[in-house]
Amino acid sequence: MFQTFSTIAASIFLEGLFFLLIGVLISSIIDVFVSEDTIKRLIPKNKIIALLFASLLGIIFPICECGIVPVIRRLLKKGVPLHLCITLLLSSPIVNIVVILSTYFAFQNYIIVVILRVLGGFLISFITGLIVSFVFSKIDVIKDESLVEHQHGCSCCQGEHNNISTSKLKKVGQHSIEEFFDTSKYFIMGILITAFLQSTIPRSVFANFGASFPTSNLFMMFLAYVLSVCSNTDAFIARSFIDQFEVSALLSFMVFGAMFDIKTTMMLSKIFKKKFIFKLIMIVVLLTLIFSFIINIFLMGSV
Amino acid sequence: MVKKWLDQIFLLLLIITLLYLEFSNKLKLLINPKYFTLIYLALFILILLLLFSIFNLGTKVRINNYITNYILISIIIVLIFSSSYSDFQKNISEIKGIKIGDDIVYDEEIETNNEELPDTANKWGEPPKVYLAEEDFIKIDDTNFYKVLDSLYINPEHYTGKTLNIKGFITKFDGLSENHFVISRLIMMCCAADSSVCGLVCDASIFDYTFEEDGWYEIEGVIETQNITINSRSSDNPVIRIVHYNKIEPLTDPYVYPEFY
């Protein structure tokens, strides 16, 4: 059993390591090179256009779910509104050129799956962002107080941003190291929980969930959450279930699973209060089910 | 300053771990070779961060309690070094079941709801996939394992009467007769965490020999259709009627990394 646990934990860590590192590098580059004024100038004033902008940003900003968490933490600190960060958090692991290509390679004969996945990711992240903008305020949901009222004081080089003798490149390095060790704690905790569940709970426990809406969709979302597979590669896993589940169940796996899994929940718990994370997950589960229901009705002609 | 030294030690340990995996050939037991580039890029970034840290020693650093971070990284490094293929194959088939065509068979018999399975072919508008069916002798290797099995289960009629040669390990499940077993391989899509056991039912009734469970064999036989009970449902399934077998050493690369059409 220990061998299975260690092999699963090691493989998930290796699969996500590059994306975590890229995430912390981008986060540090934003922190050092992009000022709050620039960010404020870049964000459209109209809420709807701003949400559209955030939900499509992943196309030029291809980061998966492990990498996006440090980036949104940095954006929150730079004063980006909560609802835009949430939309970016949910959309970038799906509306993302790398993920679109990997979904295409996995489902080469079924281009409709690629289109529906991107559409689902876009709509759910947009609507969730809209709900968050009306229901939640930044101050109530954020755990790390330094992200609410921007105080200049990143943990690694307090007050040194004005020191012209320290090059910006060095600062990027320092920030990245600091962020990497800080974020990897939650990443690894999530991996250990996932590996434990995967190596102890037999799949037969879930075998009676059935192949129809909504149980199969809920099961596939739960499976995606526990498996914690990177959104860049999860389409290949979904492809292996092609014979057992309806299209909408596979889309639930690929849409919800890209937005949330155990390791990203752990990583988000550093930034947000647990209550907010739970509510956010429930909103996304509900929206994914509604999306699946619509697909079943209009595309497949059955529920 | 202490934290900075610790950062460097742990970055170095991670670099050594990745290099160890690469040079010990253990990496392919954890990650699909298609994704090795990501590991090399991660290695490059870690080296870059280590160099940043080394050439930045003079800078003030906040000394904080980062013990938990270091403990967790130590745990993952220990897990990487202790990960091994032995027992993994057996445990995965016990936990995830064995994939036989459209069905997944579990170790313990489970109660299945007897609802009709959806017609997946119609549902997906799936084009019929036929692979190597024009050959009279089909040798299954790592590169075509997944494609042939996928095609065989969708279009068994195209393969009936053909001779097939396959290597794999033996798995068994409740409901199969004594002379039947499954010749299987572990399929890895992306990483070991998503691996699953996939195989083809064999009929060894002409032999007075007990095939060792989890043992590795090379099997040659003729494909025919037999009525097999899987998950309490009887249906016609492709089966290899064995004409020749060899016990072999486990393959150096136990995984099959599937290629799609």
PDB file of C-alpha atoms in Angstrom, chain B:
ATOM      1  CA  MET B   1      20.307  34.079   6.511  1.00  0.00           C
ATOM      2  CA  VAL B   2      19.672  30.596   7.895  1.00  0.00           C
ATOM      3  CA  LYS B   3      16.503  30.405   5.823  1.00  0.00           C
ATOM      4  CA  LYS B   4      18.434  31.349   2.713  1.00  0.00           C
ATOM      5  CA  TRP B   5      20.860  28.490   3.276  1.00  0.00           C
ATOM      6  CA  LEU B   6      17.957  26.151   3.859  1.00  0.00           C
ATOM      7  CA  ASP B   7      16.287  27.373   0.647  1.00  0.00           C
ATOM      8  CA  GLN B   8      19.453  26.567  -1.258  1.00  0.00           C
ATOM      9  CA  ILE B   9      19.795  23.132   0.331  1.00  0.00           C
ATOM     10  CA  PHE B  10      16.204  22.222  -0.530  1.00  0.00           C
ATOM     11  CA  LEU B  11      16.426  23.614  -4.068  1.00  0.00           C
ATOM     12  CA  LEU B  12      19.590  21.524  -4.512  1.00  0.00           C
ATOM     13  CA  LEU B  13      17.848  18.448  -3.093  1.00  0.00           C
ATOM     14  CA  LEU B  14      14.984  18.877  -5.577  1.00  0.00           C
ATOM     15  CA  ILE B  15      17.480  19.263  -8.454  1.00  0.00           C
ATOM     16  CA  ILE B  16      19.339  16.111  -7.345  1.00  0.00           C
ATOM     17  CA  THR B  17      16.010  14.240  -7.085  1.00  0.00           C
ATOM     18  CA  LEU B  18      15.023  15.141 -10.656  1.00  0.00           C
ATOM     19  CA  LEU B  19      18.498  14.238 -11.957  1.00  0.00           C
ATOM     20  CA  TYR B  20      18.350  10.918 -10.082  1.00  0.00           C
ATOM     21  CA  LEU B  21      14.982  10.111 -11.682  1.00  0.00           C
ATOM     22  CA  GLU B  22      16.307  10.944 -15.134  1.00  0.00           C
ATOM     23  CA  PHE B  23      19.580   9.011 -14.856  1.00  0.00           C
ATOM     24  CA  SER B  24      18.114   5.997 -13.028  1.00  0.00           C
ATOM     25  CA  ASN B  25      15.451   5.602 -15.745  1.00  0.00           C
ATOM     26  CA  LYS B  26      12.836   5.809 -12.995  1.00  0.00           C
ATOM     27  CA  LEU B  27      11.162   8.860 -14.496  1.00  0.00           C
ATOM     28  CA  LYS B  28       9.199   6.811 -17.040  1.00  0.00           C
ATOM     29  CA  LEU B  29       7.696   4.778 -14.178  1.00  0.00           C
ATOM     30  CA  LEU B  30       6.146   7.967 -12.827  1.00  0.00           C
ATOM     31  CA  ILE B  31       5.463  10.167 -15.866  1.00  0.00           C
ATOM     32  CA  ASN B  32       4.520   9.450 -19.477  1.00  0.00           C
ATOM     33  CA  PRO B  33       7.680  10.111 -21.593  1.00  0.00           C
ATOM     34  CA  LYS B  34       5.609  12.584 -23.665  1.00  0.00           C
ATOM     35  CA  TYR B  35       5.795  14.940 -20.676  1.00  0.00           C
ATOM     36  CA  PHE B  36       9.524  14.604 -19.912  1.00  0.00           C
ATOM     37  CA  THR B  37      10.100  18.053 -21.430  1.00  0.00           C
ATOM     38  CA  LEU B  38       8.096  19.546 -18.562  1.00  0.00           C
ATOM     39  CA  ILE B  39      10.432  17.887 -16.059  1.00  0.00           C
ATOM     40  CA  TYR B  40      13.511  19.212 -17.915  1.00  0.00           C
ATOM     41  CA  LEU B  41      12.009  22.709 -17.924  1.00  0.00           C
ATOM     42  CA  ALA B  42      11.220  22.428 -14.192  1.00  0.00           C
ATOM     43  CA  LEU B  43      14.837  21.336 -13.625  1.00  0.00           C
ATOM     44  CA  PHE B  44      16.066  24.362 -15.570  1.00  0.00           C
ATOM     45  CA  ILE B  45      13.896  26.753 -13.515  1.00  0.00           C
ATOM     46  CA  LEU B  46      15.045  25.163 -10.234  1.00  0.00           C
ATOM     47  CA  ILE B  47      18.710  25.557 -11.261  1.00  0.00           C
ATOM     48  CA  LEU B  48      17.975  29.173 -12.170  1.00  0.00           C
ATOM     49  CA  LEU B  49      16.365  29.800  -8.767  1.00  0.00           C
ATOM     50  CA  LEU B  50      19.312  28.174  -6.992  1.00  0.00           C
ATOM     51  CA  LEU B  51      21.738  30.439  -8.866  1.00  0.00           C
ATOM     52  CA  PHE B  52      19.600  33.480  -7.986  1.00  0.00           C
ATOM     53  CA  SER B  53      19.700  32.462  -4.362  1.00  0.00           C
ATOM     54  CA  ILE B  54      23.475  31.817  -4.325  1.00  0.00           C
ATOM     55  CA  PHE B  55      24.349  35.159  -5.956  1.00  0.00           C
ATOM     56  CA  ASN B  56      21.970  37.022  -3.694  1.00  0.00           C
ATOM     57  CA  LEU B  57      23.417  35.948  -0.357  1.00  0.00           C
ATOM     58  CA  GLY B  58      24.021  39.464   0.895  1.00  0.00           C
ATOM     59  CA  THR B  59      20.385  40.528   0.691  1.00  0.00           C
ATOM     60  CA  LYS B  60      18.304  40.874   3.838  1.00  0.00           C
ATOM     61  CA  VAL B  61      15.768  38.112   4.240  1.00  0.00           C
ATOM     62  CA  ARG B  62      12.825  37.809   6.541  1.00  0.00           C
ATOM     63  CA  ILE B  63      13.481  34.935   8.891  1.00  0.00           C
ATOM     64  CA  ASN B  64      10.221  33.168   9.379  1.00  0.00           C
ATOM     65  CA  ASN B  65       8.967  29.826  10.488  1.00  0.00           C
ATOM     66  CA  TYR B  66       9.208  27.801   7.320  1.00  0.00           C
ATOM     67  CA  ILE B  67       9.774  24.475   9.050  1.00  0.00           C
ATOM     68  CA  THR B  68       6.471  23.033   7.747  1.00  0.00           C
ATOM     69  CA  ASN B  69       7.448  23.888   4.142  1.00  0.00           C
ATOM     70  CA  TYR B  70      10.804  22.158   4.494  1.00  0.00           C
ATOM     71  CA  ILE B  71       9.264  19.127   6.227  1.00  0.00           C
ATOM     72  CA  LEU B  72       6.697  18.723   3.444  1.00  0.00           C
ATOM     73  CA  ILE B  73       9.329  19.049   0.709  1.00  0.00           C
ATOM     74  CA  SER B  74      11.453  16.487   2.577  1.00  0.00           C
ATOM     75  CA  ILE B  75       8.448  14.132   2.688  1.00  0.00           C
ATOM     76  CA  ILE B  76       7.847  14.417  -1.052  1.00  0.00           C
ATOM     77  CA  ILE B  77      11.560  13.832  -1.779  1.00  0.00           C
ATOM     78  CA  VAL B  78      11.519  10.710   0.419  1.00  0.00           C
ATOM     79  CA  LEU B  79       8.342   9.527  -1.359  1.00  0.00           C
ATOM     80  CA  ILE B  80       9.959  10.046  -4.772  1.00  0.00           C
ATOM     81  CA  PHE B  81      12.991   7.987  -3.753  1.00  0.00           C
ATOM     82  CA  SER B  82      10.854   5.277  -2.157  1.00  0.00           C
ATOM     83  CA  SER B  83       8.376   5.001  -5.042  1.00  0.00           C
ATOM     84  CA  SER B  84       8.669   1.669  -6.756  1.00  0.00           C
ATOM     85  CA  TYR B  85       6.885  -0.394  -9.339  1.00  0.00           C
ATOM     86  CA  SER B  86       6.884  -3.574  -7.234  1.00  0.00           C
ATOM     87  CA  ASP B  87       3.361  -4.172  -5.806  1.00  0.00           C
ATOM     88  CA  PHE B  88       2.058  -1.120  -7.677  1.00  0.00           C
ATOM     89  CA  GLN B  89       0.676  -3.208 -10.547  1.00  0.00           C
ATOM     90  CA  LYS B  90      -1.189  -5.554  -8.159  1.00  0.00           C
ATOM     91  CA  ASN B  91      -2.498  -2.719  -5.973  1.00  0.00           C
ATOM     92  CA  ILE B  92      -3.759  -0.725  -8.943  1.00  0.00           C
ATOM     93  CA  SER B  93      -5.775  -3.662 -10.276  1.00  0.00           C
ATOM     94  CA  GLU B  94      -7.217  -4.179  -6.777  1.00  0.00           C
ATOM     95  CA  ILE B  95      -8.125  -0.515  -6.305  1.00  0.00           C
ATOM     96  CA  LYS B  96      -9.156   0.517  -9.810  1.00  0.00           C
ATOM     97  CA  GLY B  97     -10.293  -2.806 -11.251  1.00  0.00           C
ATOM     98  CA  ILE B  98      -9.451  -4.279 -14.655  1.00  0.00           C
ATOM     99  CA  LYS B  99     -10.715  -2.679 -17.859  1.00  0.00           C
ATOM    100  CA  ILE B 100     -12.143  -5.271 -20.225  1.00  0.00           C
ATOM    101  CA  GLY B 101     -13.513  -3.487 -23.259  1.00  0.00           C
ATOM    102  CA  ASP B 102     -16.297  -1.194 -22.041  1.00  0.00           C
ATOM    103  CA  ASP B 103     -16.449  -2.794 -18.591  1.00  0.00           C
ATOM    104  CA  ILE B 104     -14.402  -2.323 -15.471  1.00  0.00           C
ATOM    105  CA  VAL B 105     -14.217  -5.433 -13.308  1.00  0.00           C
ATOM    106  CA  TYR B 106     -13.480  -5.113  -9.621  1.00  0.00           C
ATOM    107  CA  ASP B 107     -11.798  -7.572  -7.324  1.00  0.00           C
ATOM    108  CA  GLU B 108     -14.826  -8.017  -5.099  1.00  0.00           C
ATOM    109  CA  GLU B 109     -18.080  -8.691  -6.821  1.00  0.00           C
ATOM    110  CA  ILE B 110     -20.342  -5.663  -6.665  1.00  0.00           C
ATOM    111  CA  GLU B 111     -24.059  -5.338  -7.159  1.00  0.00           C
ATOM    112  CA  THR B 112     -24.694  -3.695 -10.467  1.00  0.00           C
ATOM    113  CA  ASN B 113     -27.826  -1.873 -11.419  1.00  0.00           C
ATOM    114  CA  ASN B 114     -29.194  -3.822 -14.330  1.00  0.00           C
ATOM    115  CA  GLU B 115     -30.076  -0.786 -16.375  1.00  0.00           C
ATOM    116  CA  GLU B 116     -29.221  -0.962 -20.045  1.00  0.00           C
ATOM    117  CA  LEU B 117     -25.862   0.567 -20.774  1.00  0.00           C
ATOM    118  CA  PRO B 118     -26.090   3.571 -23.082  1.00  0.00           C
ATOM    119  CA  ASP B 119     -25.299   2.915 -26.703  1.00  0.00           C
ATOM    120  CA  THR B 120     -21.967   4.686 -26.630  1.00  0.00           C
ATOM    121  CA  ALA B 121     -21.301   4.322 -30.333  1.00  0.00           C
ATOM    122  CA  ASN B 122     -24.562   6.082 -31.234  1.00  0.00           C
ATOM    123  CA  LYS B 123     -24.204   8.597 -28.456  1.00  0.00           C
ATOM    124  CA  TRP B 124     -20.807   9.775 -29.657  1.00  0.00           C
ATOM    125  CA  GLY B 125     -21.500   9.290 -33.348  1.00  0.00           C
ATOM    126  CA  GLU B 126     -18.265   7.354 -33.179  1.00  0.00           C
ATOM    127  CA  PRO B 127     -16.723   6.322 -36.512  1.00  0.00           C
ATOM    128  CA  PRO B 128     -15.829   2.609 -36.592  1.00  0.00           C
ATOM    129  CA  LYS B 129     -12.158   2.293 -35.720  1.00  0.00           C
ATOM    130  CA  VAL B 130     -10.402  -0.704 -37.193  1.00  0.00           C
ATOM    131  CA  TYR B 131      -6.700  -1.138 -36.632  1.00  0.00           C
ATOM    132  CA  LEU B 132      -4.442  -3.851 -38.161  1.00  0.00           C
ATOM    133  CA  ALA B 133      -7.527  -5.989 -38.915  1.00  0.00           C
ATOM    134  CA  GLU B 134      -6.277  -6.712 -42.443  1.00  0.00           C
ATOM    135  CA  GLU B 135      -3.315  -8.697 -41.015  1.00  0.00           C
ATOM    136  CA  ASP B 136      -3.645 -12.461 -40.376  1.00  0.00           C
ATOM    137  CA  PHE B 137      -1.004 -12.343 -37.638  1.00  0.00           C
ATOM    138  CA  ILE B 138      -1.096  -9.400 -35.232  1.00  0.00           C
ATOM    139  CA  LYS B 139       1.832  -8.826 -32.905  1.00  0.00           C
ATOM    140  CA  ILE B 140       0.836  -6.533 -30.074  1.00  0.00           C
ATOM    141  CA  ASP B 141       3.655  -4.421 -28.672  1.00  0.00           C
ATOM    142  CA  ASP B 142       3.900  -1.302 -26.506  1.00  0.00           C
ATOM    143  CA  THR B 143       3.245   1.010 -29.428  1.00  0.00           C
ATOM    144  CA  ASN B 144       0.026  -0.578 -30.670  1.00  0.00           C
ATOM    145  CA  PHE B 145      -1.364  -2.218 -27.490  1.00  0.00           C
ATOM    146  CA  TYR B 146      -4.020   0.376 -26.770  1.00  0.00           C
ATOM    147  CA  LYS B 147      -5.071   0.915 -30.381  1.00  0.00           C
ATOM    148  CA  VAL B 148      -5.485  -2.812 -31.120  1.00  0.00           C
ATOM    149  CA  LEU B 149      -7.446  -3.510 -27.912  1.00  0.00           C
ATOM    150  CA  ASP B 150      -9.645  -0.460 -28.443  1.00  0.00           C
ATOM    151  CA  SER B 151     -10.393  -1.503 -32.012  1.00  0.00           C
ATOM    152  CA  LEU B 152     -10.801  -5.186 -31.093  1.00  0.00           C
ATOM    153  CA  TYR B 153     -13.487  -4.495 -28.494  1.00  0.00           C
ATOM    154  CA  ILE B 154     -15.398  -2.153 -30.816  1.00  0.00           C
ATOM    155  CA  ASN B 155     -15.175  -4.405 -33.903  1.00  0.00           C
ATOM    156  CA  PRO B 156     -14.579  -8.007 -32.700  1.00  0.00           C
ATOM    157  CA  GLU B 157     -15.995  -9.408 -35.965  1.00  0.00           C
ATOM    158  CA  HIS B 158     -13.021  -7.967 -37.909  1.00  0.00           C
ATOM    159  CA  TYR B 159     -10.548  -9.962 -35.818  1.00  0.00           C
ATOM    160  CA  THR B 160     -12.230 -13.372 -35.427  1.00  0.00           C
ATOM    161  CA  GLY B 161      -9.941 -16.183 -36.623  1.00  0.00           C
ATOM    162  CA  LYS B 162      -6.784 -14.020 -36.626  1.00  0.00           C
ATOM    163  CA  THR B 163      -3.695 -15.042 -34.686  1.00  0.00           C
ATOM    164  CA  LEU B 164      -2.542 -12.639 -32.018  1.00  0.00           C
ATOM    165  CA  ASN B 165       0.705 -12.449 -30.041  1.00  0.00           C
ATOM    166  CA  ILE B 166       0.762 -10.446 -26.817  1.00  0.00           C
ATOM    167  CA  LYS B 167       2.943  -9.985 -23.709  1.00  0.00           C
ATOM    168  CA  GLY B 168       1.573  -9.016 -20.315  1.00  0.00           C
ATOM    169  CA  PHE B 169       0.820 -10.046 -16.767  1.00  0.00           C
ATOM    170  CA  ILE B 170      -2.002 -12.289 -15.622  1.00  0.00           C
ATOM    171  CA  THR B 171      -5.007 -10.967 -13.716  1.00  0.00           C
ATOM    172  CA  LYS B 172      -8.139 -12.840 -12.704  1.00  0.00           C
ATOM    173  CA  PHE B 173     -11.544 -11.831 -11.449  1.00  0.00           C
ATOM    174  CA  ASP B 174     -14.677 -13.484 -10.052  1.00  0.00           C
ATOM    175  CA  GLY B 175     -16.999 -14.862 -12.686  1.00  0.00           C
ATOM    176  CA  LEU B 176     -14.289 -16.237 -14.981  1.00  0.00           C
ATOM    177  CA  SER B 177     -13.923 -19.998 -15.202  1.00  0.00           C
ATOM    178  CA  GLU B 178     -10.717 -21.701 -14.024  1.00  0.00           C
ATOM    179  CA  ASN B 179      -9.354 -21.848 -17.561  1.00  0.00           C
ATOM    180  CA  HIS B 180      -9.882 -18.176 -18.227  1.00  0.00           C
ATOM    181  CA  PHE B 181      -7.806 -15.186 -17.161  1.00  0.00           C
ATOM    182  CA  VAL B 182      -6.917 -11.722 -18.430  1.00  0.00           C
ATOM    183  CA  ILE B 183      -3.590 -10.868 -20.073  1.00  0.00           C
ATOM    184  CA  SER B 184      -3.063  -7.279 -18.978  1.00  0.00           C
ATOM    185  CA  ARG B 185      -0.843  -4.222 -19.075  1.00  0.00           C
ATOM    186  CA  LEU B 186      -0.818  -1.018 -17.059  1.00  0.00           C
ATOM    187  CA  ILE B 187      -1.870   1.952 -19.178  1.00  0.00           C
ATOM    188  CA  MET B 188      -0.418   5.337 -18.279  1.00  0.00           C
ATOM    189  CA  MET B 189      -2.072   8.375 -19.836  1.00  0.00           C
ATOM    190  CA  CYS B 190      -0.108  11.129 -18.095  1.00  0.00           C
ATOM    191  CA  CYS B 191       1.383   9.919 -14.831  1.00  0.00           C
ATOM    192  CA  ALA B 192       1.327   6.865 -12.557  1.00  0.00           C
ATOM    193  CA  ALA B 193      -1.599   8.357 -10.612  1.00  0.00           C
ATOM    194  CA  ASP B 194      -3.935   7.857 -13.571  1.00  0.00           C
ATOM    195  CA  SER B 195      -2.665   4.412 -14.580  1.00  0.00           C
ATOM    196  CA  SER B 196      -5.142   1.579 -14.957  1.00  0.00           C
ATOM    197  CA  VAL B 197      -5.039  -2.107 -15.819  1.00  0.00           C
ATOM    198  CA  CYS B 198      -6.378  -2.998 -19.251  1.00  0.00           C
ATOM    199  CA  GLY B 199      -6.501  -6.436 -20.855  1.00  0.00           C
ATOM    200  CA  LEU B 200      -7.926  -9.191 -23.008  1.00  0.00           C
ATOM    201  CA  VAL B 201      -9.595 -12.404 -21.798  1.00  0.00           C
ATOM    202  CA  CYS B 202      -7.701 -15.624 -22.625  1.00  0.00           C
ATOM    203  CA  ASP B 203      -8.922 -19.228 -22.748  1.00  0.00           C
ATOM    204  CA  ALA B 204      -6.277 -21.764 -21.699  1.00  0.00           C
ATOM    205  CA  SER B 205      -8.555 -24.810 -21.574  1.00  0.00           C
ATOM    206  CA  ILE B 206      -6.324 -26.946 -23.819  1.00  0.00           C
ATOM    207  CA  PHE B 207      -3.458 -26.733 -21.312  1.00  0.00           C
ATOM    208  CA  ASP B 208      -3.045 -28.582 -18.039  1.00  0.00           C
ATOM    209  CA  TYR B 209      -1.158 -25.672 -16.499  1.00  0.00           C
ATOM    210  CA  THR B 210      -2.044 -23.031 -13.928  1.00  0.00           C
ATOM    211  CA  PHE B 211      -1.104 -19.563 -15.069  1.00  0.00           C
ATOM    212  CA  GLU B 212       0.438 -17.699 -12.167  1.00  0.00           C
ATOM    213  CA  GLU B 213      -1.504 -14.571 -11.160  1.00  0.00           C
ATOM    214  CA  ASP B 214       0.624 -11.409 -11.673  1.00  0.00           C
ATOM    215  CA  GLY B 215       3.175 -13.528 -13.558  1.00  0.00           C
ATOM    216  CA  TRP B 216       4.397 -12.262 -16.958  1.00  0.00           C
ATOM    217  CA  TYR B 217       3.690 -14.350 -20.069  1.00  0.00           C
ATOM    218  CA  GLU B 218       3.980 -14.167 -23.823  1.00  0.00           C
ATOM    219  CA  ILE B 219       0.828 -15.614 -25.306  1.00  0.00           C
ATOM    220  CA  GLU B 220      -0.114 -16.570 -28.839  1.00  0.00           C
ATOM    221  CA  GLY B 221      -3.590 -17.659 -29.834  1.00  0.00           C
ATOM    222  CA  VAL B 222      -6.559 -17.353 -32.116  1.00  0.00           C
ATOM    223  CA  ILE B 223      -9.249 -14.763 -31.525  1.00  0.00           C
ATOM    224  CA  GLU B 224     -12.778 -16.044 -31.154  1.00  0.00           C
ATOM    225  CA  THR B 225     -15.988 -14.817 -29.593  1.00  0.00           C
ATOM    226  CA  GLN B 226     -17.151 -16.438 -26.344  1.00  0.00           C
ATOM    227  CA  ASN B 227     -19.969 -15.723 -23.948  1.00  0.00           C
ATOM    228  CA  ILE B 228     -18.314 -14.315 -20.821  1.00  0.00           C
ATOM    229  CA  THR B 229     -19.909 -13.073 -17.604  1.00  0.00           C
ATOM    230  CA  ILE B 230     -18.526  -9.691 -16.600  1.00  0.00           C
ATOM    231  CA  ASN B 231     -20.085  -7.726 -13.733  1.00  0.00           C
ATOM    232  CA  SER B 232     -22.978 -10.238 -13.545  1.00  0.00           C
ATOM    233  CA  ARG B 233     -23.829  -9.657 -17.211  1.00  0.00           C
ATOM    234  CA  SER B 234     -23.269 -12.305 -19.866  1.00  0.00           C
ATOM    235  CA  SER B 235     -22.276 -11.085 -23.283  1.00  0.00           C
ATOM    236  CA  ASP B 236     -20.211 -12.085 -26.309  1.00  0.00           C
ATOM    237  CA  ASN B 237     -16.631 -10.923 -25.919  1.00  0.00           C
ATOM    238  CA  PRO B 238     -13.429 -11.380 -27.910  1.00  0.00           C
ATOM    239  CA  VAL B 239     -11.263 -14.064 -26.290  1.00  0.00           C
ATOM    240  CA  ILE B 240      -7.803 -15.418 -27.200  1.00  0.00           C
ATOM    241  CA  ARG B 241      -7.845 -19.212 -27.382  1.00  0.00           C
ATOM    242  CA  ILE B 242      -4.218 -19.869 -26.443  1.00  0.00           C
ATOM    243  CA  VAL B 243      -2.176 -22.167 -28.666  1.00  0.00           C
ATOM    244  CA  HIS B 244       1.247 -21.304 -27.305  1.00  0.00           C
ATOM    245  CA  TYR B 245       2.608 -19.617 -24.187  1.00  0.00           C
ATOM    246  CA  ASN B 246       5.939 -18.690 -22.581  1.00  0.00           C
ATOM    247  CA  LYS B 247       6.635 -17.473 -19.061  1.00  0.00           C
ATOM    248  CA  ILE B 248       8.818 -14.382 -19.409  1.00  0.00           C
ATOM    249  CA  GLU B 249      10.665 -11.928 -17.172  1.00  0.00           C
ATOM    250  CA  PRO B 250       8.694  -8.744 -16.365  1.00  0.00           C
ATOM    251  CA  LEU B 251       9.317  -6.134 -19.060  1.00  0.00           C
ATOM    252  CA  THR B 252      11.773  -3.353 -18.150  1.00  0.00           C
ATOM    253  CA  ASP B 253       9.074  -0.831 -18.963  1.00  0.00           C
ATOM    254  CA  PRO B 254       5.881  -2.271 -17.510  1.00  0.00           C
ATOM    255  CA  TYR B 255       3.686   0.553 -18.797  1.00  0.00           C
ATOM    256  CA  VAL B 256       1.976   1.126 -22.085  1.00  0.00           C
ATOM    257  CA  TYR B 257       1.764   4.796 -23.024  1.00  0.00           C
ATOM    258  CA  PRO B 258      -1.261   4.932 -25.325  1.00  0.00           C
ATOM    259  CA  GLU B 259      -1.305   6.695 -28.628  1.00  0.00           C
ATOM    260  CA  PHE B 260      -4.672   7.692 -29.967  1.00  0.00           C
ATOM    261  CA  TYR B 261      -5.815   7.595 -33.538  1.00  0.00           C
TER     262      TYR B 261
END
